[in-house]
Amino acid sequence: MKGVIKMPDLAVEALALTIRHLKQFGFDRMLCLGASFRPFSSNMEMNLSANTLQQLEVLRNNSDGSESGSLLHIMNLTLTIYGSRLLRHWVTHPLRDRNMISARLDAVSEIAECMGSYKDSQHVSGLDEDDSEVAIVQPHLYHLLSTVLTALGRSPDIERGITRIFHRTATASEFIAVFQAILAAGKRLKRLCIREGHNYDEVGSKTVKSVLLKRLILAASSSNAVGNAAKLLSTLNKEAAEQGDLTNLIIISDDQFPEVARAREAVQFAKKNLDSLIGMYRKQLQRRNLEFMSVSGTTHLIELPLDCLFSFATLLKNKNYVRPIFVDGSEPPQINICSGRHPVLETILQDNFVRNDTNLHADKEYCQIITGPNMGGKKLLHSPSCSYCLDGSALSAKLHVLDGIHTRMGASDSIQQGRSTFLEELSEASHILHKCTAQSLVIIDELGRGTGTHDGGAIAYATLYHLLDQKRCMVLFVTHYPKIAEIKTEFPGSVGGHTMFHI
């Protein structure tokens, strides 16, 4: 609470909203840990900007955006997944505290010296017994650390496993695997004989000198860590965990866990009652071979073949969607939507959403050019038209069965692949021109704004002309170029101009 009280007002408000959000998923108790509260900026570490990380190629190279050739790629010789994650944090948050830098360098230097000693001892061990005057260095630290890290590299991701255990989302087999890895590593590290104490400068052994190494090794090999891991594993049935048999997971002996024994009886009784219901469901659903199913640990589920259809029917009733009238294939392609709605925005805006009509007909007006100021609602006209063709969100509708819906909206680029916003626009427009037919609906929004005004206007005009003259597909064309509307004179009766305003 002291840490919370010292926070700025906006941080406290954000914390309250975070707790309310996490509470929906049962994760709010994670904030009870003191370690959950850390300042974003620290006097101990640098906070490198995204621009700095990119220009120095710390995480990814600037040629193809991959990790290969970056600083992290060169430095990352870790053996475990969580070691790789920590190294990523270290290279992006360099230390700025002299004592912490010295402690880390002391640990690195000691391990490096042990590596040399290990190689020397390997060489010495190969000499004849007559050369016994040469001293043999015992490679305790390097050999043990190498063995432990290699074993942990083959084990599950302990860091994420512990997190899943804390949030009660880990499987039984994952729980056992994590604690087996902790126990095995702790037992090996205990061979260094580092004594437990509060003053790490005085806690010692002849094999480890670095204070940081002592603290880390002691944390992993303490009697508390090893003892708790062994105790937990002794109460669990490994075979039951591998088979997903949660009923027999906990080993009950010497009157231990009486509540588990009672719960086990209750589970068996409930399972027997549930199993007896299958006969009733077989009769109701008229499926003699119906059986209960289990999905992701949830038992006694019934698989129904009409689920998606039932979902559509529920949506129809709840949202007042309508069944469209499809015109005969011999009639011209057309879309006639009365009071079309945007299914997502309508849910968000509720009563503030304004419905729109859309009428396109191959023998009449089959193209609508939509102009208007920014925030004028242009997308709210073409989006419901597209949405209705997918879900039926309107008061009434009469339309042709479409063979495709083609869109080009928004601005995006892919600089890492050498594709600018302009190139992306032209690529998408080219794809539409090649794929659309007279039975397609084409929606184009702001084509040509990735280049100059005159070039962009020419591209937009030429694209629309090709769609009207060659493809004759139904088109909703949103643009800021006023000149585009002049195309109406070349296709009289086929093109309509509409202006959207925000009232």
PDB file of C-alpha atoms in Angstrom, residues 7-204:
ATOM      1  CA  MET A   7       1.909   6.744  -7.102  1.00  0.00           C
ATOM      2  CA  PRO A   8       0.596   9.703  -9.156  1.00  0.00           C
ATOM      3  CA  ASP A   9      -3.182  10.020  -9.360  1.00  0.00           C
ATOM      4  CA  LEU A  10      -3.337   8.848 -12.968  1.00  0.00           C
ATOM      5  CA  ALA A  11      -1.272   5.777 -12.096  1.00  0.00           C
ATOM      6  CA  VAL A  12      -3.674   4.906  -9.267  1.00  0.00           C
ATOM      7  CA  GLU A  13      -6.651   5.251 -11.621  1.00  0.00           C
ATOM      8  CA  ALA A  14      -4.926   3.022 -14.166  1.00  0.00           C
ATOM      9  CA  LEU A  15      -4.192   0.486 -11.416  1.00  0.00           C
ATOM     10  CA  ALA A  16      -7.844   0.431 -10.346  1.00  0.00           C
ATOM     11  CA  LEU A  17      -8.975  -0.208 -13.918  1.00  0.00           C
ATOM     12  CA  THR A  18      -6.330  -2.911 -14.307  1.00  0.00           C
ATOM     13  CA  ILE A  19      -7.525  -4.681 -11.167  1.00  0.00           C
ATOM     14  CA  ARG A  20     -11.124  -4.550 -12.372  1.00  0.00           C
ATOM     15  CA  HIS A  21     -10.104  -6.015 -15.732  1.00  0.00           C
ATOM     16  CA  LEU A  22      -7.966  -8.777 -14.214  1.00  0.00           C
ATOM     17  CA  LYS A  23     -10.700  -9.667 -11.735  1.00  0.00           C
ATOM     18  CA  GLN A  24     -12.882 -10.891 -14.603  1.00  0.00           C
ATOM     19  CA  PHE A  25     -10.322 -13.629 -15.248  1.00  0.00           C
ATOM     20  CA  GLY A  26      -9.399 -14.344 -11.619  1.00  0.00           C
ATOM     21  CA  PHE A  27      -5.931 -12.818 -12.019  1.00  0.00           C
ATOM     22  CA  ASP A  28      -6.351  -9.846  -9.698  1.00  0.00           C
ATOM     23  CA  ARG A  29      -4.476 -11.566  -6.875  1.00  0.00           C
ATOM     24  CA  MET A  30      -1.220 -11.305  -8.838  1.00  0.00           C
ATOM     25  CA  LEU A  31      -1.108  -7.655  -7.775  1.00  0.00           C
ATOM     26  CA  CYS A  32      -0.855  -8.738  -4.149  1.00  0.00           C
ATOM     27  CA  LEU A  33       2.802  -9.521  -4.795  1.00  0.00           C
ATOM     28  CA  GLY A  34       5.215  -6.709  -4.020  1.00  0.00           C
ATOM     29  CA  ALA A  35       7.263  -7.661  -7.067  1.00  0.00           C
ATOM     30  CA  SER A  36       4.347  -6.625  -9.278  1.00  0.00           C
ATOM     31  CA  PHE A  37       5.091  -2.947  -8.585  1.00  0.00           C
ATOM     32  CA  ARG A  38       8.238  -1.628 -10.194  1.00  0.00           C
ATOM     33  CA  PRO A  39       8.909   1.865 -11.566  1.00  0.00           C
ATOM     34  CA  PHE A  40       9.008   2.067 -15.326  1.00  0.00           C
ATOM     35  CA  SER A  41      12.115   4.229 -15.183  1.00  0.00           C
ATOM     36  CA  SER A  42      14.940   3.250 -12.856  1.00  0.00           C
ATOM     37  CA  ASN A  43      18.235   4.702 -11.717  1.00  0.00           C
ATOM     38  CA  MET A  44      19.729   1.220 -12.105  1.00  0.00           C
ATOM     39  CA  GLU A  45      19.078   0.724 -15.836  1.00  0.00           C
ATOM     40  CA  MET A  46      18.987   2.722 -19.053  1.00  0.00           C
ATOM     41  CA  ASN A  47      15.736   2.989 -20.974  1.00  0.00           C
ATOM     42  CA  LEU A  48      16.741   2.897 -24.631  1.00  0.00           C
ATOM     43  CA  SER A  49      14.194   4.338 -27.038  1.00  0.00           C
ATOM     44  CA  ALA A  50      12.717   2.300 -29.874  1.00  0.00           C
ATOM     45  CA  ASN A  51      14.588   4.526 -32.321  1.00  0.00           C
ATOM     46  CA  THR A  52      17.920   3.789 -30.605  1.00  0.00           C
ATOM     47  CA  LEU A  53      17.259   0.049 -30.535  1.00  0.00           C
ATOM     48  CA  GLN A  54      16.446   0.103 -34.238  1.00  0.00           C
ATOM     49  CA  GLN A  55      19.347   2.257 -35.401  1.00  0.00           C
ATOM     50  CA  LEU A  56      21.890   0.313 -33.358  1.00  0.00           C
ATOM     51  CA  GLU A  57      20.344  -2.967 -34.565  1.00  0.00           C
ATOM     52  CA  VAL A  58      20.124  -4.270 -31.011  1.00  0.00           C
ATOM     53  CA  LEU A  59      17.233  -6.690 -31.539  1.00  0.00           C
ATOM     54  CA  ARG A  60      16.814  -6.863 -35.333  1.00  0.00           C
ATOM     55  CA  ASN A  61      18.898  -5.944 -38.340  1.00  0.00           C
ATOM     56  CA  ASN A  62      17.888  -3.112 -40.632  1.00  0.00           C
ATOM     57  CA  SER A  63      18.136  -5.094 -43.857  1.00  0.00           C
ATOM     58  CA  ASP A  64      15.363  -7.684 -43.559  1.00  0.00           C
ATOM     59  CA  GLY A  65      14.113  -7.073 -40.006  1.00  0.00           C
ATOM     60  CA  SER A  66      15.187 -10.487 -38.726  1.00  0.00           C
ATOM     61  CA  GLU A  67      17.178 -11.205 -35.566  1.00  0.00           C
ATOM     62  CA  SER A  68      20.112 -12.560 -37.571  1.00  0.00           C
ATOM     63  CA  GLY A  69      23.056 -10.165 -37.489  1.00  0.00           C
ATOM     64  CA  SER A  70      21.710  -8.139 -34.581  1.00  0.00           C
ATOM     65  CA  LEU A  71      23.550  -7.497 -31.323  1.00  0.00           C
ATOM     66  CA  LEU A  72      21.233  -9.891 -29.494  1.00  0.00           C
ATOM     67  CA  HIS A  73      21.853 -12.631 -32.053  1.00  0.00           C
ATOM     68  CA  ILE A  74      25.628 -12.308 -31.675  1.00  0.00           C
ATOM     69  CA  MET A  75      25.527 -12.266 -27.859  1.00  0.00           C
ATOM     70  CA  ASN A  76      22.882 -14.917 -27.296  1.00  0.00           C
ATOM     71  CA  LEU A  77      24.630 -18.162 -26.359  1.00  0.00           C
ATOM     72  CA  THR A  78      22.108 -19.028 -23.649  1.00  0.00           C
ATOM     73  CA  LEU A  79      20.992 -22.619 -23.130  1.00  0.00           C
ATOM     74  CA  THR A  80      17.493 -21.980 -21.734  1.00  0.00           C
ATOM     75  CA  ILE A  81      14.438 -20.143 -23.041  1.00  0.00           C
ATOM     76  CA  TYR A  82      14.126 -17.985 -19.951  1.00  0.00           C
ATOM     77  CA  GLY A  83      17.846 -17.199 -20.078  1.00  0.00           C
ATOM     78  CA  SER A  84      17.306 -15.904 -23.610  1.00  0.00           C
ATOM     79  CA  ARG A  85      14.438 -13.709 -22.407  1.00  0.00           C
ATOM     80  CA  LEU A  86      16.569 -12.272 -19.598  1.00  0.00           C
ATOM     81  CA  LEU A  87      19.458 -11.573 -21.977  1.00  0.00           C
ATOM     82  CA  ARG A  88      17.041  -9.700 -24.240  1.00  0.00           C
ATOM     83  CA  HIS A  89      16.145  -7.490 -21.275  1.00  0.00           C
ATOM     84  CA  TRP A  90      19.800  -6.961 -20.392  1.00  0.00           C
ATOM     85  CA  VAL A  91      20.826  -5.778 -23.872  1.00  0.00           C
ATOM     86  CA  THR A  92      17.845  -3.424 -24.125  1.00  0.00           C
ATOM     87  CA  HIS A  93      18.271  -2.100 -20.560  1.00  0.00           C
ATOM     88  CA  PRO A  94      22.019  -1.650 -19.945  1.00  0.00           C
ATOM     89  CA  LEU A  95      23.050  -1.126 -16.333  1.00  0.00           C
ATOM     90  CA  ARG A  96      23.939   2.372 -15.125  1.00  0.00           C
ATOM     91  CA  ASP A  97      24.849   1.483 -11.525  1.00  0.00           C
ATOM     92  CA  ARG A  98      28.603   1.029 -10.955  1.00  0.00           C
ATOM     93  CA  ASN A  99      28.227  -1.558  -8.205  1.00  0.00           C
ATOM     94  CA  MET A 100      25.796  -3.691 -10.205  1.00  0.00           C
ATOM     95  CA  ILE A 101      28.037  -3.509 -13.264  1.00  0.00           C
ATOM     96  CA  SER A 102      31.034  -4.604 -11.209  1.00  0.00           C
ATOM     97  CA  ALA A 103      29.084  -7.462  -9.617  1.00  0.00           C
ATOM     98  CA  ARG A 104      27.970  -8.742 -13.023  1.00  0.00           C
ATOM     99  CA  LEU A 105      31.471  -8.465 -14.475  1.00  0.00           C
ATOM    100  CA  ASP A 106      32.943 -10.266 -11.444  1.00  0.00           C
ATOM    101  CA  ALA A 107      30.571 -13.166 -12.018  1.00  0.00           C
ATOM    102  CA  VAL A 108      31.356 -13.296 -15.755  1.00  0.00           C
ATOM    103  CA  SER A 109      35.095 -13.157 -15.096  1.00  0.00           C
ATOM    104  CA  GLU A 110      34.965 -15.966 -12.544  1.00  0.00           C
ATOM    105  CA  ILE A 111      33.009 -18.245 -14.875  1.00  0.00           C
ATOM    106  CA  ALA A 112      35.402 -17.413 -17.722  1.00  0.00           C
ATOM    107  CA  GLU A 113      38.403 -18.267 -15.544  1.00  0.00           C
ATOM    108  CA  CYS A 114      36.800 -21.572 -14.617  1.00  0.00           C
ATOM    109  CA  MET A 115      36.359 -22.347 -18.297  1.00  0.00           C
ATOM    110  CA  GLY A 116      40.094 -21.949 -18.793  1.00  0.00           C
ATOM    111  CA  SER A 117      40.814 -24.040 -15.722  1.00  0.00           C
ATOM    112  CA  TYR A 118      38.513 -26.758 -17.014  1.00  0.00           C
ATOM    113  CA  LYS A 119      40.334 -26.900 -20.359  1.00  0.00           C
ATOM    114  CA  ASP A 120      43.686 -27.036 -18.551  1.00  0.00           C
ATOM    115  CA  SER A 121      42.488 -29.872 -16.337  1.00  0.00           C
ATOM    116  CA  GLN A 122      41.258 -31.770 -19.366  1.00  0.00           C
ATOM    117  CA  HIS A 123      44.707 -31.419 -20.878  1.00  0.00           C
ATOM    118  CA  VAL A 124      46.443 -32.405 -17.629  1.00  0.00           C
ATOM    119  CA  SER A 125      44.296 -35.497 -17.182  1.00  0.00           C
ATOM    120  CA  GLY A 126      45.606 -36.806 -20.490  1.00  0.00           C
ATOM    121  CA  LEU A 127      49.257 -36.701 -19.385  1.00  0.00           C
ATOM    122  CA  ASP A 128      51.243 -39.653 -18.124  1.00  0.00           C
ATOM    123  CA  GLU A 129      51.408 -40.381 -14.427  1.00  0.00           C
ATOM    124  CA  ASP A 130      55.093 -39.455 -14.521  1.00  0.00           C
ATOM    125  CA  ASP A 131      54.086 -35.798 -14.946  1.00  0.00           C
ATOM    126  CA  SER A 132      52.376 -35.745 -11.548  1.00  0.00           C
ATOM    127  CA  GLU A 133      54.207 -32.565 -10.557  1.00  0.00           C
ATOM    128  CA  VAL A 134      51.717 -30.547 -12.661  1.00  0.00           C
ATOM    129  CA  ALA A 135      48.824 -29.343 -10.451  1.00  0.00           C
ATOM    130  CA  ILE A 136      45.321 -30.404 -11.433  1.00  0.00           C
ATOM    131  CA  VAL A 137      42.635 -27.707 -11.035  1.00  0.00           C
ATOM    132  CA  GLN A 138      39.230 -29.026  -9.958  1.00  0.00           C
ATOM    133  CA  PRO A 139      36.597 -27.562 -12.307  1.00  0.00           C
ATOM    134  CA  HIS A 140      33.787 -27.497  -9.762  1.00  0.00           C
ATOM    135  CA  LEU A 141      31.996 -24.308 -10.818  1.00  0.00           C
ATOM    136  CA  TYR A 142      32.229 -24.594 -14.617  1.00  0.00           C
ATOM    137  CA  HIS A 143      31.383 -28.282 -14.706  1.00  0.00           C
ATOM    138  CA  LEU A 144      28.376 -27.916 -12.410  1.00  0.00           C
ATOM    139  CA  LEU A 145      26.998 -24.800 -14.097  1.00  0.00           C
ATOM    140  CA  SER A 146      27.435 -26.364 -17.529  1.00  0.00           C
ATOM    141  CA  THR A 147      25.699 -29.560 -16.433  1.00  0.00           C
ATOM    142  CA  VAL A 148      22.831 -27.729 -14.731  1.00  0.00           C
ATOM    143  CA  LEU A 149      22.192 -25.331 -17.622  1.00  0.00           C
ATOM    144  CA  THR A 150      22.344 -28.106 -20.209  1.00  0.00           C
ATOM    145  CA  ALA A 151      19.785 -30.129 -18.231  1.00  0.00           C
ATOM    146  CA  LEU A 152      17.539 -27.087 -17.749  1.00  0.00           C
ATOM    147  CA  GLY A 153      17.741 -26.375 -21.480  1.00  0.00           C
ATOM    148  CA  ARG A 154      16.137 -29.767 -22.119  1.00  0.00           C
ATOM    149  CA  SER A 155      13.474 -29.159 -19.454  1.00  0.00           C
ATOM    150  CA  PRO A 156      10.210 -27.232 -19.862  1.00  0.00           C
ATOM    151  CA  ASP A 157      10.186 -23.441 -19.602  1.00  0.00           C
ATOM    152  CA  ILE A 158      10.410 -23.197 -15.804  1.00  0.00           C
ATOM    153  CA  GLU A 159       9.774 -19.455 -15.668  1.00  0.00           C
ATOM    154  CA  ARG A 160       6.505 -19.655 -17.584  1.00  0.00           C
ATOM    155  CA  GLY A 161       5.630 -22.881 -15.805  1.00  0.00           C
ATOM    156  CA  ILE A 162       5.892 -21.181 -12.409  1.00  0.00           C
ATOM    157  CA  THR A 163       3.737 -18.328 -13.694  1.00  0.00           C
ATOM    158  CA  ARG A 164       1.084 -20.787 -14.880  1.00  0.00           C
ATOM    159  CA  ILE A 165       1.246 -22.587 -11.533  1.00  0.00           C
ATOM    160  CA  PHE A 166       0.770 -19.313  -9.665  1.00  0.00           C
ATOM    161  CA  HIS A 167      -2.275 -18.457 -11.786  1.00  0.00           C
ATOM    162  CA  ARG A 168      -3.599 -22.022 -11.432  1.00  0.00           C
ATOM    163  CA  THR A 169      -3.612 -22.682 -15.171  1.00  0.00           C
ATOM    164  CA  ALA A 170      -0.847 -25.321 -15.273  1.00  0.00           C
ATOM    165  CA  THR A 171      -1.602 -28.951 -16.051  1.00  0.00           C
ATOM    166  CA  ALA A 172      -0.646 -31.651 -13.563  1.00  0.00           C
ATOM    167  CA  SER A 173       2.115 -33.000 -15.806  1.00  0.00           C
ATOM    168  CA  GLU A 174       3.478 -29.471 -16.303  1.00  0.00           C
ATOM    169  CA  PHE A 175       3.474 -28.927 -12.529  1.00  0.00           C
ATOM    170  CA  ILE A 176       5.479 -32.100 -11.956  1.00  0.00           C
ATOM    171  CA  ALA A 177       7.939 -31.346 -14.776  1.00  0.00           C
ATOM    172  CA  VAL A 178       8.680 -27.875 -13.397  1.00  0.00           C
ATOM    173  CA  PHE A 179       9.378 -29.079  -9.878  1.00  0.00           C
ATOM    174  CA  GLN A 180      11.429 -32.030 -11.097  1.00  0.00           C
ATOM    175  CA  ALA A 181      13.666 -29.577 -12.959  1.00  0.00           C
ATOM    176  CA  ILE A 182      13.931 -27.320  -9.889  1.00  0.00           C
ATOM    177  CA  LEU A 183      14.779 -30.271  -7.657  1.00  0.00           C
ATOM    178  CA  ALA A 184      17.407 -31.715 -10.016  1.00  0.00           C
ATOM    179  CA  ALA A 185      19.122 -28.343 -10.480  1.00  0.00           C
ATOM    180  CA  GLY A 186      19.039 -27.587  -6.748  1.00  0.00           C
ATOM    181  CA  LYS A 187      20.611 -30.921  -5.814  1.00  0.00           C
ATOM    182  CA  ARG A 188      23.448 -30.452  -8.306  1.00  0.00           C
ATOM    183  CA  LEU A 189      24.177 -26.900  -7.159  1.00  0.00           C
ATOM    184  CA  LYS A 190      24.259 -28.023  -3.519  1.00  0.00           C
ATOM    185  CA  ARG A 191      27.533 -29.776  -4.327  1.00  0.00           C
ATOM    186  CA  LEU A 192      29.176 -26.336  -4.295  1.00  0.00           C
ATOM    187  CA  CYS A 193      28.552 -26.283  -0.525  1.00  0.00           C
ATOM    188  CA  ILE A 194      27.611 -22.623  -0.274  1.00  0.00           C
ATOM    189  CA  ARG A 195      26.365 -21.978   3.245  1.00  0.00           C
ATOM    190  CA  GLU A 196      23.136 -20.104   3.783  1.00  0.00           C
ATOM    191  CA  GLY A 197      23.335 -16.749   5.527  1.00  0.00           C
ATOM    192  CA  HIS A 198      22.275 -13.132   5.315  1.00  0.00           C
ATOM    193  CA  ASN A 199      25.653 -11.576   4.545  1.00  0.00           C
ATOM    194  CA  TYR A 200      26.759 -12.825   1.161  1.00  0.00           C
ATOM    195  CA  ASP A 201      30.193 -11.322   1.592  1.00  0.00           C
ATOM    196  CA  GLU A 202      30.772 -13.693   4.494  1.00  0.00           C
ATOM    197  CA  VAL A 203      28.941 -16.663   3.039  1.00  0.00           C
ATOM    198  CA  GLY A 204      31.556 -18.622   1.256  1.00  0.00           C
TER     199      GLY A 204
END
